[in-house]
XYZ file of C-alpha atoms in Angstrom:
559
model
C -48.943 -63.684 36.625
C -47.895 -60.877 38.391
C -44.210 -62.409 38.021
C -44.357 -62.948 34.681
C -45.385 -59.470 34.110
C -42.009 -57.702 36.019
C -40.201 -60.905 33.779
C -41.610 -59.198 30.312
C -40.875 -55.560 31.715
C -37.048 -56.183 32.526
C -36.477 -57.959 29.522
C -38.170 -54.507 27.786
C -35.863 -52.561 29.921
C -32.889 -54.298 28.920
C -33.472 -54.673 25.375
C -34.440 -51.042 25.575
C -31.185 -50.439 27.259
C -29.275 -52.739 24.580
C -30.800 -50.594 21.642
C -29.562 -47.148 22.684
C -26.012 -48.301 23.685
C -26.241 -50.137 20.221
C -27.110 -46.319 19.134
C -24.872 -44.955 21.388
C -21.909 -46.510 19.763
C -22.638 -46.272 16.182
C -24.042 -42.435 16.809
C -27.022 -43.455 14.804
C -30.125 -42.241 16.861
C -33.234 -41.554 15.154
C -33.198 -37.878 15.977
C -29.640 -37.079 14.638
C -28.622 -39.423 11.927
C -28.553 -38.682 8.470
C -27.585 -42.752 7.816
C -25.562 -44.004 5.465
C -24.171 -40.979 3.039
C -22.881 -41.872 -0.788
C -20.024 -39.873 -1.567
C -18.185 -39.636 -4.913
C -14.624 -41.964 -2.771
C -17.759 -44.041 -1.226
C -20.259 -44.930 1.333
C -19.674 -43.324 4.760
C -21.423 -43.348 7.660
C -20.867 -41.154 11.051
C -20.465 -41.109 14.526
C -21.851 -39.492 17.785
C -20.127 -36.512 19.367
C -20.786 -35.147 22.411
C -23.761 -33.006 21.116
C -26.752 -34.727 21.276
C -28.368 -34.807 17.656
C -24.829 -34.051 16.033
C -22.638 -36.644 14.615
C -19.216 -36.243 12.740
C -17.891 -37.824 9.661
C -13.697 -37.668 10.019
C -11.642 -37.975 7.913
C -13.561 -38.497 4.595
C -11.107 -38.728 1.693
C -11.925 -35.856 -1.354
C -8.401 -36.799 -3.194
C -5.999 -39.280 -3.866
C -2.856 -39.599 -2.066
C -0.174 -36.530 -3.420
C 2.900 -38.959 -2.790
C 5.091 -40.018 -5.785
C 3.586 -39.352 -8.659
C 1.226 -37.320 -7.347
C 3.508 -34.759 -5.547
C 3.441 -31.138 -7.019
C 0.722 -31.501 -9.125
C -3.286 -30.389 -8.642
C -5.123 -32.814 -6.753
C -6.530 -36.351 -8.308
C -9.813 -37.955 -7.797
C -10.332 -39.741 -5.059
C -9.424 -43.462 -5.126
C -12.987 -44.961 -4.405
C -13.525 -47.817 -1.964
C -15.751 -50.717 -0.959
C -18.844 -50.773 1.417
C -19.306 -48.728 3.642
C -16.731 -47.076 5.283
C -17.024 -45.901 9.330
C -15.470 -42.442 9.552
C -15.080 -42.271 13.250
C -11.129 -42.063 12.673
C -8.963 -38.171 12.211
C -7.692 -38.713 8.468
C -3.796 -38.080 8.275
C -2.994 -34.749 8.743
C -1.052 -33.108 5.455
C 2.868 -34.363 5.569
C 4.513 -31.467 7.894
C 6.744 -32.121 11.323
C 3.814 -33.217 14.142
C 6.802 -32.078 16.614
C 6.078 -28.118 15.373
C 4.278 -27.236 18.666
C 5.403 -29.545 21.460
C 3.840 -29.014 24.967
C 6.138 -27.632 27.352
C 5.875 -24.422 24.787
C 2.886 -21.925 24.022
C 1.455 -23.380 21.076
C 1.688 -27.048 22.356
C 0.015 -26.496 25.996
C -2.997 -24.192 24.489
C -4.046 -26.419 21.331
C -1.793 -29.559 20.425
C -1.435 -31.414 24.488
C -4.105 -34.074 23.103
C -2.843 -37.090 21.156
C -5.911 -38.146 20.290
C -6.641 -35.191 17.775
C -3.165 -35.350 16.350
C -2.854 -38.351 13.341
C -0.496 -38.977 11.619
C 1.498 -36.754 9.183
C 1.614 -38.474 5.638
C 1.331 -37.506 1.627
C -2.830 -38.910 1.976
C -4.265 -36.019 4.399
C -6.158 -34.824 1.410
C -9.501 -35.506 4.011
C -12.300 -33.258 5.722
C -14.417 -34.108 8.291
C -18.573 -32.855 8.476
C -20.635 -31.739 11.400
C -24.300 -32.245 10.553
C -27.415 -31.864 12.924
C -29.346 -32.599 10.001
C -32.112 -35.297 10.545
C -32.155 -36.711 7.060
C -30.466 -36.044 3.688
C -31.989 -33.159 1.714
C -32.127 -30.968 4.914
C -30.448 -28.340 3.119
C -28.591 -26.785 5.803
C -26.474 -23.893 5.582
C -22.583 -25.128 5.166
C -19.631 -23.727 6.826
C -16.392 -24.811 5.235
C -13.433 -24.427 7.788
C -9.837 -23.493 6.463
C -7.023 -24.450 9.171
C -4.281 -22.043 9.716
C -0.695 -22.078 10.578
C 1.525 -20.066 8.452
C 1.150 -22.763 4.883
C 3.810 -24.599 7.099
C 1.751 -26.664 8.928
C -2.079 -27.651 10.780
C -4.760 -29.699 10.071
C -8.642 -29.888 10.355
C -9.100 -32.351 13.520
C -7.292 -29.566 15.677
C -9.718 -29.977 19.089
C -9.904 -25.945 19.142
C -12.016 -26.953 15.405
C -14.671 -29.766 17.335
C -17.453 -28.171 16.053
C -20.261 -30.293 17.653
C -21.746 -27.153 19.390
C -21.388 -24.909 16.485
C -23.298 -27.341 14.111
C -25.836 -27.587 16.999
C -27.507 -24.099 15.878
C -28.242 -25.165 12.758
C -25.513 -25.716 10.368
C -23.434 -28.289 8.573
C -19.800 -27.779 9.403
C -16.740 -28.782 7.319
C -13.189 -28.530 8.276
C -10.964 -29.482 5.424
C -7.011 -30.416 4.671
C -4.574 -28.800 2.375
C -0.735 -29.383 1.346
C 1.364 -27.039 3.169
C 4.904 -25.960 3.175
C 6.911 -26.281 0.156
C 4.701 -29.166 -1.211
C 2.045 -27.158 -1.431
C 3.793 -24.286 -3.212
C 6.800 -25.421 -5.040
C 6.781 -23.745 -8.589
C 9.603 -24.961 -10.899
C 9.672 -24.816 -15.305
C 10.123 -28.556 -15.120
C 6.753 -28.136 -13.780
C 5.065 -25.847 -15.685
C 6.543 -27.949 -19.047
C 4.122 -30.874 -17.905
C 1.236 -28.683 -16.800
C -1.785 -28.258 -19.533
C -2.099 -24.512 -18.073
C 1.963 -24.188 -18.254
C 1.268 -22.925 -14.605
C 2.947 -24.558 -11.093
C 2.749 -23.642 -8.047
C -0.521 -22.422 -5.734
C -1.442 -26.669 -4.795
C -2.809 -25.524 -1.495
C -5.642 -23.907 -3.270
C -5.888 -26.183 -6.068
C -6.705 -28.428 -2.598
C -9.303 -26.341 -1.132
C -10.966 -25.871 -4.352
C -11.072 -29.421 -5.055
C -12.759 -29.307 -1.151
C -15.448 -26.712 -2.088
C -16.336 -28.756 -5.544
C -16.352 -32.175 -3.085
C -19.018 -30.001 -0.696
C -20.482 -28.932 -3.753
C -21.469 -32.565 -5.095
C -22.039 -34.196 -1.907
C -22.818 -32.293 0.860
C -26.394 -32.581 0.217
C -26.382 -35.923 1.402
C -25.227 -34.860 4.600
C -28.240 -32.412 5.485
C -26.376 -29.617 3.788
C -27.047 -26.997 0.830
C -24.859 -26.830 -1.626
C -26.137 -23.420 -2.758
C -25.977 -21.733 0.747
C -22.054 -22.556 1.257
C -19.843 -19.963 3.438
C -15.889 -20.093 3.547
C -13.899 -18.990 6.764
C -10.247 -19.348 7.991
C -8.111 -18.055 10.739
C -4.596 -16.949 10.154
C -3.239 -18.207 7.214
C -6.346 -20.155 6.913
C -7.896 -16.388 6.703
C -4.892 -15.359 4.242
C -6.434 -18.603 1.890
C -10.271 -17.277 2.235
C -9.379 -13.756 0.764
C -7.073 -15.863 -1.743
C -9.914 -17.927 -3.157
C -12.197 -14.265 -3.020
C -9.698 -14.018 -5.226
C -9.445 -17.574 -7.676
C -11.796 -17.203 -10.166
C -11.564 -21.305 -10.407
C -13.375 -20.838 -7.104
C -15.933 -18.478 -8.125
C -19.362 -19.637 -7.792
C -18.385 -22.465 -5.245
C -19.366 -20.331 -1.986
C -21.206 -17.368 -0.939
C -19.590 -15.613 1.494
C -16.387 -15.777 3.670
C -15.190 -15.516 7.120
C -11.590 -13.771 7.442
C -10.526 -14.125 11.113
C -7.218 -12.509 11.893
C -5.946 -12.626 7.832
C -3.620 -9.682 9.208
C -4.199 -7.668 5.414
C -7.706 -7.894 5.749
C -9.170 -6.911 1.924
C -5.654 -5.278 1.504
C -2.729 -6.720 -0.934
C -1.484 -9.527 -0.086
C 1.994 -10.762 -0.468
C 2.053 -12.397 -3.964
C 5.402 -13.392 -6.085
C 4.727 -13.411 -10.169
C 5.124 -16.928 -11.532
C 7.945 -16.461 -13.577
C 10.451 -14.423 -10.382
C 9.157 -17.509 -8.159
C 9.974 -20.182 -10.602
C 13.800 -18.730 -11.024
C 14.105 -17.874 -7.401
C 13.171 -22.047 -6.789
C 15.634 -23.243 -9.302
C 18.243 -21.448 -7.928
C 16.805 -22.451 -3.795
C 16.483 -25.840 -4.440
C 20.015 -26.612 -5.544
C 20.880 -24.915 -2.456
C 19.001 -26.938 -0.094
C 20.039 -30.028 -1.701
C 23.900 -28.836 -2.355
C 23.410 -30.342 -5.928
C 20.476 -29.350 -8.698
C 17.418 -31.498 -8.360
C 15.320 -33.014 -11.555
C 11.898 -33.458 -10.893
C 11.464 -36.994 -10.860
C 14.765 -36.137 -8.112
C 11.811 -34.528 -6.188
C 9.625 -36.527 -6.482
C 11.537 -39.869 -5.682
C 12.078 -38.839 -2.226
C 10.569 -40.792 0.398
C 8.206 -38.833 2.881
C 9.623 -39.705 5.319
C 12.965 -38.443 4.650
C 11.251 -34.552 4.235
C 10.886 -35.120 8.047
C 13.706 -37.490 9.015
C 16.611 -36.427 6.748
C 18.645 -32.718 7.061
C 19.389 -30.239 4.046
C 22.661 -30.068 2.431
C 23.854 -27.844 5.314
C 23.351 -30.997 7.427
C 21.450 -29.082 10.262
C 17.798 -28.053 8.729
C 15.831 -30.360 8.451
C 14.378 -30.946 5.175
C 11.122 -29.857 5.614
C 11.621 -26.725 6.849
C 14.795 -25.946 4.437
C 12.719 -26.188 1.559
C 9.637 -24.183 3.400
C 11.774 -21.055 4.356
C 13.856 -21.818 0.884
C 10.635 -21.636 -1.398
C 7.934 -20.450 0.592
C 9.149 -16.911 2.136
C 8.165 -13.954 1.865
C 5.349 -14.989 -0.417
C 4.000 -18.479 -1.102
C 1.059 -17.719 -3.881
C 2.148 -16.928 -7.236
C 0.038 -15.473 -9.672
C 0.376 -17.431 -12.834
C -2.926 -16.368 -14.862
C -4.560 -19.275 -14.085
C -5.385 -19.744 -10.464
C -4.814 -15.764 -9.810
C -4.837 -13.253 -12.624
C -3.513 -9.510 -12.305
C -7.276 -8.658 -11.908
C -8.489 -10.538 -9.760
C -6.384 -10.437 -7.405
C -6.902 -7.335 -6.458
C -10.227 -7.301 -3.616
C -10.398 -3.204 -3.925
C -11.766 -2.761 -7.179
C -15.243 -1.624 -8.126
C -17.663 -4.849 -7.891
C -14.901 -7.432 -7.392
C -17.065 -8.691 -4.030
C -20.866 -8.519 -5.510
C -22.797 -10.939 -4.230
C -20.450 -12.088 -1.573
C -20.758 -11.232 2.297
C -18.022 -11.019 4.724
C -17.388 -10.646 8.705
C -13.494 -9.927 9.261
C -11.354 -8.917 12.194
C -8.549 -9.924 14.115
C -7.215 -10.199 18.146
C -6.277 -7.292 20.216
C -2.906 -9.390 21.059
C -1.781 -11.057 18.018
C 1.719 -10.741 18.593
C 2.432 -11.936 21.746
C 1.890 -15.688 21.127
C 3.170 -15.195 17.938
C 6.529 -13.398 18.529
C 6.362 -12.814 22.350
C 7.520 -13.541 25.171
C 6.311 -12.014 28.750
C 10.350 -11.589 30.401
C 11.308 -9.769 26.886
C 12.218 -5.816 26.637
C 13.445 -3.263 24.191
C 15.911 -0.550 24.528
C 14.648 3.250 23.930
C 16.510 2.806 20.402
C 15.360 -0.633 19.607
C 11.599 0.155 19.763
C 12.079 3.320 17.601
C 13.570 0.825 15.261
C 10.239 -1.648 15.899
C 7.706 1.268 15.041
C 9.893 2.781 12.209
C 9.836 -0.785 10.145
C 5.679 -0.798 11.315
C 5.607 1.923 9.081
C 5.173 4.634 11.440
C 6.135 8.396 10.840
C 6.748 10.963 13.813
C 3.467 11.045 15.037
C 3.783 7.763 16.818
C 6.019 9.128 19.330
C 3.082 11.249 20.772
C 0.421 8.124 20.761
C 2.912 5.081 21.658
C 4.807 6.176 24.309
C 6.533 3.537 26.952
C 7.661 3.721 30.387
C 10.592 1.556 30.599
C 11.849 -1.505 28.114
C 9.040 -3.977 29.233
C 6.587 -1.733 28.821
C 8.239 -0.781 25.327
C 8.267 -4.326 24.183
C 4.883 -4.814 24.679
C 3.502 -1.988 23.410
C 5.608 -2.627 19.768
C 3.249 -5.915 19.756
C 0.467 -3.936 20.935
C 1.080 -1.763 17.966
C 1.154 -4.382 15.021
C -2.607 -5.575 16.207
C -3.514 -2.016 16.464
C -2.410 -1.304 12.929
C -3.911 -4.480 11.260
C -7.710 -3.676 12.870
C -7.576 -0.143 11.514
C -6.647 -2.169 8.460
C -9.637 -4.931 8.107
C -11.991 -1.235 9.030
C -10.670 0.820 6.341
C -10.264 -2.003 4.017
C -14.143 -2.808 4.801
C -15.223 0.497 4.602
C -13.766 0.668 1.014
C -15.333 -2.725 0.039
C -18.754 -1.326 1.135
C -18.688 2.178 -0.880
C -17.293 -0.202 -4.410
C -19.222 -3.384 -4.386
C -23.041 -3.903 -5.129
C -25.492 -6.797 -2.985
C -22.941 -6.914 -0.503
C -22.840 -7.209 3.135
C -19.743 -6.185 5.149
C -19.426 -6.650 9.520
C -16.215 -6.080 10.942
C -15.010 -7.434 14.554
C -12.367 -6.917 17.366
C -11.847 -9.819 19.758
C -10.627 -8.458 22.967
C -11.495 -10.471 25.434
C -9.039 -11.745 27.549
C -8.625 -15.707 28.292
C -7.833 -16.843 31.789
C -4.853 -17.857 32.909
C -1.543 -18.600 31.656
C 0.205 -15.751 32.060
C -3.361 -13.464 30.709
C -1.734 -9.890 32.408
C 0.601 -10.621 28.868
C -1.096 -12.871 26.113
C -4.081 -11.368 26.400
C -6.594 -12.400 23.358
C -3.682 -13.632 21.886
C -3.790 -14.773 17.749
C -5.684 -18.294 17.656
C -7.696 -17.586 20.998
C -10.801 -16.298 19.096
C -11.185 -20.041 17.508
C -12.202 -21.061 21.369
C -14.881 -18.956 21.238
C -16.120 -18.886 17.157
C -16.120 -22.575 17.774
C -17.802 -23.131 21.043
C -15.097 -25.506 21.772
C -14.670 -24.790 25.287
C -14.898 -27.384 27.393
C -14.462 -28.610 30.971
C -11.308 -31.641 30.270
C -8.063 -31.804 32.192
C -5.479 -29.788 29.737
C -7.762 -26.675 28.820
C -8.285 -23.657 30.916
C -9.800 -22.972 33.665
C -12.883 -21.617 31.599
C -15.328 -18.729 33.508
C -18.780 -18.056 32.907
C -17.812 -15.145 30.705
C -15.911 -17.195 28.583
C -18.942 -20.182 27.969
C -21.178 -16.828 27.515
C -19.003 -15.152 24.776
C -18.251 -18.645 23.433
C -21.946 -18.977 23.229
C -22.585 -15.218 21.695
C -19.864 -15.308 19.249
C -20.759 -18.615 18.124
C -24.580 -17.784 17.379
C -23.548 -14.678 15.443
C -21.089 -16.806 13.210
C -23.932 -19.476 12.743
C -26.302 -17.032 12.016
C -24.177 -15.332 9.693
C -23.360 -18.617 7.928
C -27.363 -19.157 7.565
C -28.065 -15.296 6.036
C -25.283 -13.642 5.341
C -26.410 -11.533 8.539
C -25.106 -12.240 12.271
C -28.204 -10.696 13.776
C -30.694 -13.077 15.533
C -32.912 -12.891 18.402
C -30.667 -11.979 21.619
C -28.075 -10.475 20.321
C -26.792 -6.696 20.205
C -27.536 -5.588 17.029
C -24.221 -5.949 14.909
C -24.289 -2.794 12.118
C -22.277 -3.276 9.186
C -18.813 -1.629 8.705
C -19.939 1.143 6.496
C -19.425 3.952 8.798
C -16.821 2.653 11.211
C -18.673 0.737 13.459
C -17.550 -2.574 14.594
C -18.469 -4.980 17.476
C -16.068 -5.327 20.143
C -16.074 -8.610 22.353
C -14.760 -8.195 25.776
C -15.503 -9.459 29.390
C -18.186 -11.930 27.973
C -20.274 -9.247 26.119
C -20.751 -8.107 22.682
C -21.000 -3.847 22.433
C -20.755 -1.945 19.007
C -18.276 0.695 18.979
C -16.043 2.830 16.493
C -13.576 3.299 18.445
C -11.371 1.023 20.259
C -10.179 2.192 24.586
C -7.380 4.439 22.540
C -9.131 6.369 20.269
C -5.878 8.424 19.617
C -4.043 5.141 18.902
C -7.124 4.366 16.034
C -6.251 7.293 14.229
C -2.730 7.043 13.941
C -2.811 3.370 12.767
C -5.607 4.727 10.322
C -3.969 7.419 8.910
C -0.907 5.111 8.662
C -2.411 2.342 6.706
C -3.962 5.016 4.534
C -0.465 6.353 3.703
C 1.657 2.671 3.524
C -0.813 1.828 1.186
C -1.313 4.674 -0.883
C -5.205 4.885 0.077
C -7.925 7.610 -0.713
C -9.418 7.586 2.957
C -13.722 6.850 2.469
C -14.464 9.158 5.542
C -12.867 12.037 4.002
């Protein structure tokens, strides 16, 4: 008997075992899965990740392919399919060189060393991916809805800086979504406009992420989340697109508040070209890039591959990035009184934010990954040159005030952060005094990362995502993380959670975070959180103040 018994108990112990590898694989434990979801392309279902109790949907189609056809016009519906469809696969990332930041370089060794969270480039990256702890559908979990960066030249949503696994963990549904960038996502042309209902081209990147927020809007319910509680947030130029859609009102009414991490102008203009200058300024650029004028059906013939394989008319740019720099620079949104009106675009004007809360801020180092490079120096005359095109007047010559040319180099870099936090502050402080039901906290990420040449980079642009995200983790190819980096990846991740959830970033543990009515701001450095309102160079603060007061013709709120 007794035999028979330990017989009956291993085969319970190894179907036991069977069923949660079975759940293992799929990512379908009873504690985390939301099941099968119905979405508007389809049925999907998820995956684990390496949270308990989250799983991840990738790469969930919420248009149809922008190839052929397609190409330079507002996104289609999705083209639906049959059964249900695993999403445990990165969608194709929006058509853009993959080879933009190889390893061996900056960008390449921090973020892109990974091949398994780079897909393929192609005209069908129209795709987001979800994040949901949520234990069943109708949760109604608090959404974040995560705009990549990257200059509107290139990036995608499956970037492993974005794994959101530990982020969703505290209680909210995280989206990452995909967006045309580069000249396909901007091109305006007449031939366009002629075919266009509105008589409008141009601005497809946003037409994308507002097609994204309506997808959320009509399905993310059945992922856990609330599609009345929704926030927005971006970094870089995904920050740039955040204030951009403040400023759509096709996107009004689609979230609640925003997120604007290192958008450089903050709440502050924003370069913008009027439809009609960037439509005659194209004509004129593409015949250039091509060496002969271009119909659009020309366009639109092209093979995809050939904007990465093939070279402009000079026969040394590629294609790509001759029609980016061609079409796309200095400004890449147009305002054509249809996605952006003269009105709205402006953020500064009594009650254009009521009802909408905001945390913004920026790096201490922006510049150095960006533009730097640690062996680099500047004469005595080339940095006066540096400051004067910063904007700055005499006065900087007292405040800024090098040793020798390496010191001077850096300090020009230095000086551009400096300028844009005094920027997202006074900009804040403005938004505060003129809007009504609105919430305003304002942040400066200085906290060094380790490694790599830190005594330089610093908290260089894009290292804040580590930490927003939670996305540190032990694996060969990241850095050699401390226990003040897992503790401010763990404090600034709860205060963007719970801001996503309220509208607040205040929760139980955390230094109280005032709003940015009065100055104050929370600094994160060495692992800790401290509210301050001033930065280690008070004198420095002022200067950049009283400089973005006077570049942008301001009436300063503290006076």
């Amino acid at each position: 008997m007794s035999r028979k018994i330990d017989r009956l108990k291993a085969t319970g112990i190894v179907m036991l075992t069977l069923a949660a590898s079975l759940q293992a694989t799929h990512g379908l434990t009873a504690e985390s899965s939301v099941g099968v979801v119905p979405t508007e392309g389809g049925k999907v279902s998820g995956v684990e990740t390496d949270v308990a109790g989250v799983e991840v949907f990738k790469g969930i189609p919420f248009a149809a392919s922008t190839d052929g056809a397609n190409r330079f016009r507002p996104p289609q519906p999705v083209v639906k399919w049959e059964g249900v469809r695993t999403a445990d696969t990165w969608g194709d990332i929006a058509l853009q060189d993959p080879n933009t930041n190889p390893t061996g370089q900056f960008w390449g060794d921090e973020f892109y060393y990974d091949p398994a969270f780079l897909p393929k480039a192609s005209e069908n990256g129209l795709n987001l991916n979800v994040w949901t702890p949520a234990k069943k559908a109708g949760d109604k979990l608090p959404v974040y809805v995560w705009i990549h960066g990257g200059g509107n030249h290139h990036g995608y949503a499956s970037e492993m800086e974005f794994y959101a696994s530990k982020l969703a963990a505290k209680g909210i549904v995280v989206v990452s979504i995909q967006y045309r960038v580069g000249a396909l996502g901007f091109l305006t042309l007449p031939e366009l406009d002629a075919e266009s209902p509105e008589k409008v081209s141009g601005n497809y990147a946003i037409l994308d992420q507002i097609k994204a927020l309506q997808w959320v809007r009509d399905n993310i319910a059945g992922f856990g989340g609330d599609p009345k509680n929704v926030t927005i947030g971006g970094q870089s130029a995904g920050a740039r697109n955040s204030t951009m859609l403040l400023r759509s009102p096709l996107a009004k009414g689609l979230f609640h508040r925003a997120v604007i991490e290192s958008g450089f102008t903050g709440l502050l203009p924003s370069p913008m070209k009027p439809l009609k200058d960037s439509e005659e300024a194209n004509v004129k650029a593409i015949e250039q890039v091509f060496g002969k004028p271009m119909s659009l059906a020309d366009l639109r013939a092209i093979p995809s591959e050939d904007f990465i394989g093939k070279k402009a008319a000079d026969g040394k740019t590629q294609l790509y990035e001759a029609l980016h720099k061609a079409t796309n620079i200095p400004a890449q949104h147009t305002v054509d009184g249809y996605v952006f009106t003269k009105d709205s675009i402006d953020l500064l004007r009594p009650h254009a934010l009521d009802g909408i809360d905001i945390m913004i801020g920026g790096a201490s180092d922006e510049y150095t990954s960006l533009t730097g490079g640690p062996d680099k120096s500047l004469s005595d005359t080339d940095f006066a040159a540096a400051m004067k095109t910063l904007g700055y007047d005499e006065a900087s010559k007292a405040v800024y005030r090098p040793s020798d040319p390496t010191e001077a180099y850096r300090m020009s870099l230095r000086a551009k952060s400096d300028y844009n936090l005094q920027g997202y502050l006074l900009s804040a402080e403005i938004a505060k005094k003129r809007n009504m039901d609105f919430n305003i906290y304002a942040f400066y990420f200085n906290h060094a990362l380790p490694g790599r040449n830190s005594e330089f980079y610093g908290s260089f642009h894009s290292s804040d995502l580590w930490y927003f995200f939670d996305s540190l983790r032990n694996k060969e190819g990241q850095r050699f993380w401390t226990s003040a980096d897992f503790r401010m990846a763990d404090t600034m991740s709860s205060y963007l959670a719970n801001f996503v959830k309220t509208g607040n970033p205040n929760g139980k543990g955390l230094t109280e975070w005032p709003q940015a009515s009065k100055g104050d701001f929370i600094r994160f450095h060495d692992g800790y959180a401290a509210v301050v309102q001033k930065t280690p160079y008070p004198e420095r603060d002022k200067l950049n103040r009283d400089t973005v007061v006077r570049v942008n013709k301001l009436d300063d709120p503290a006076n």
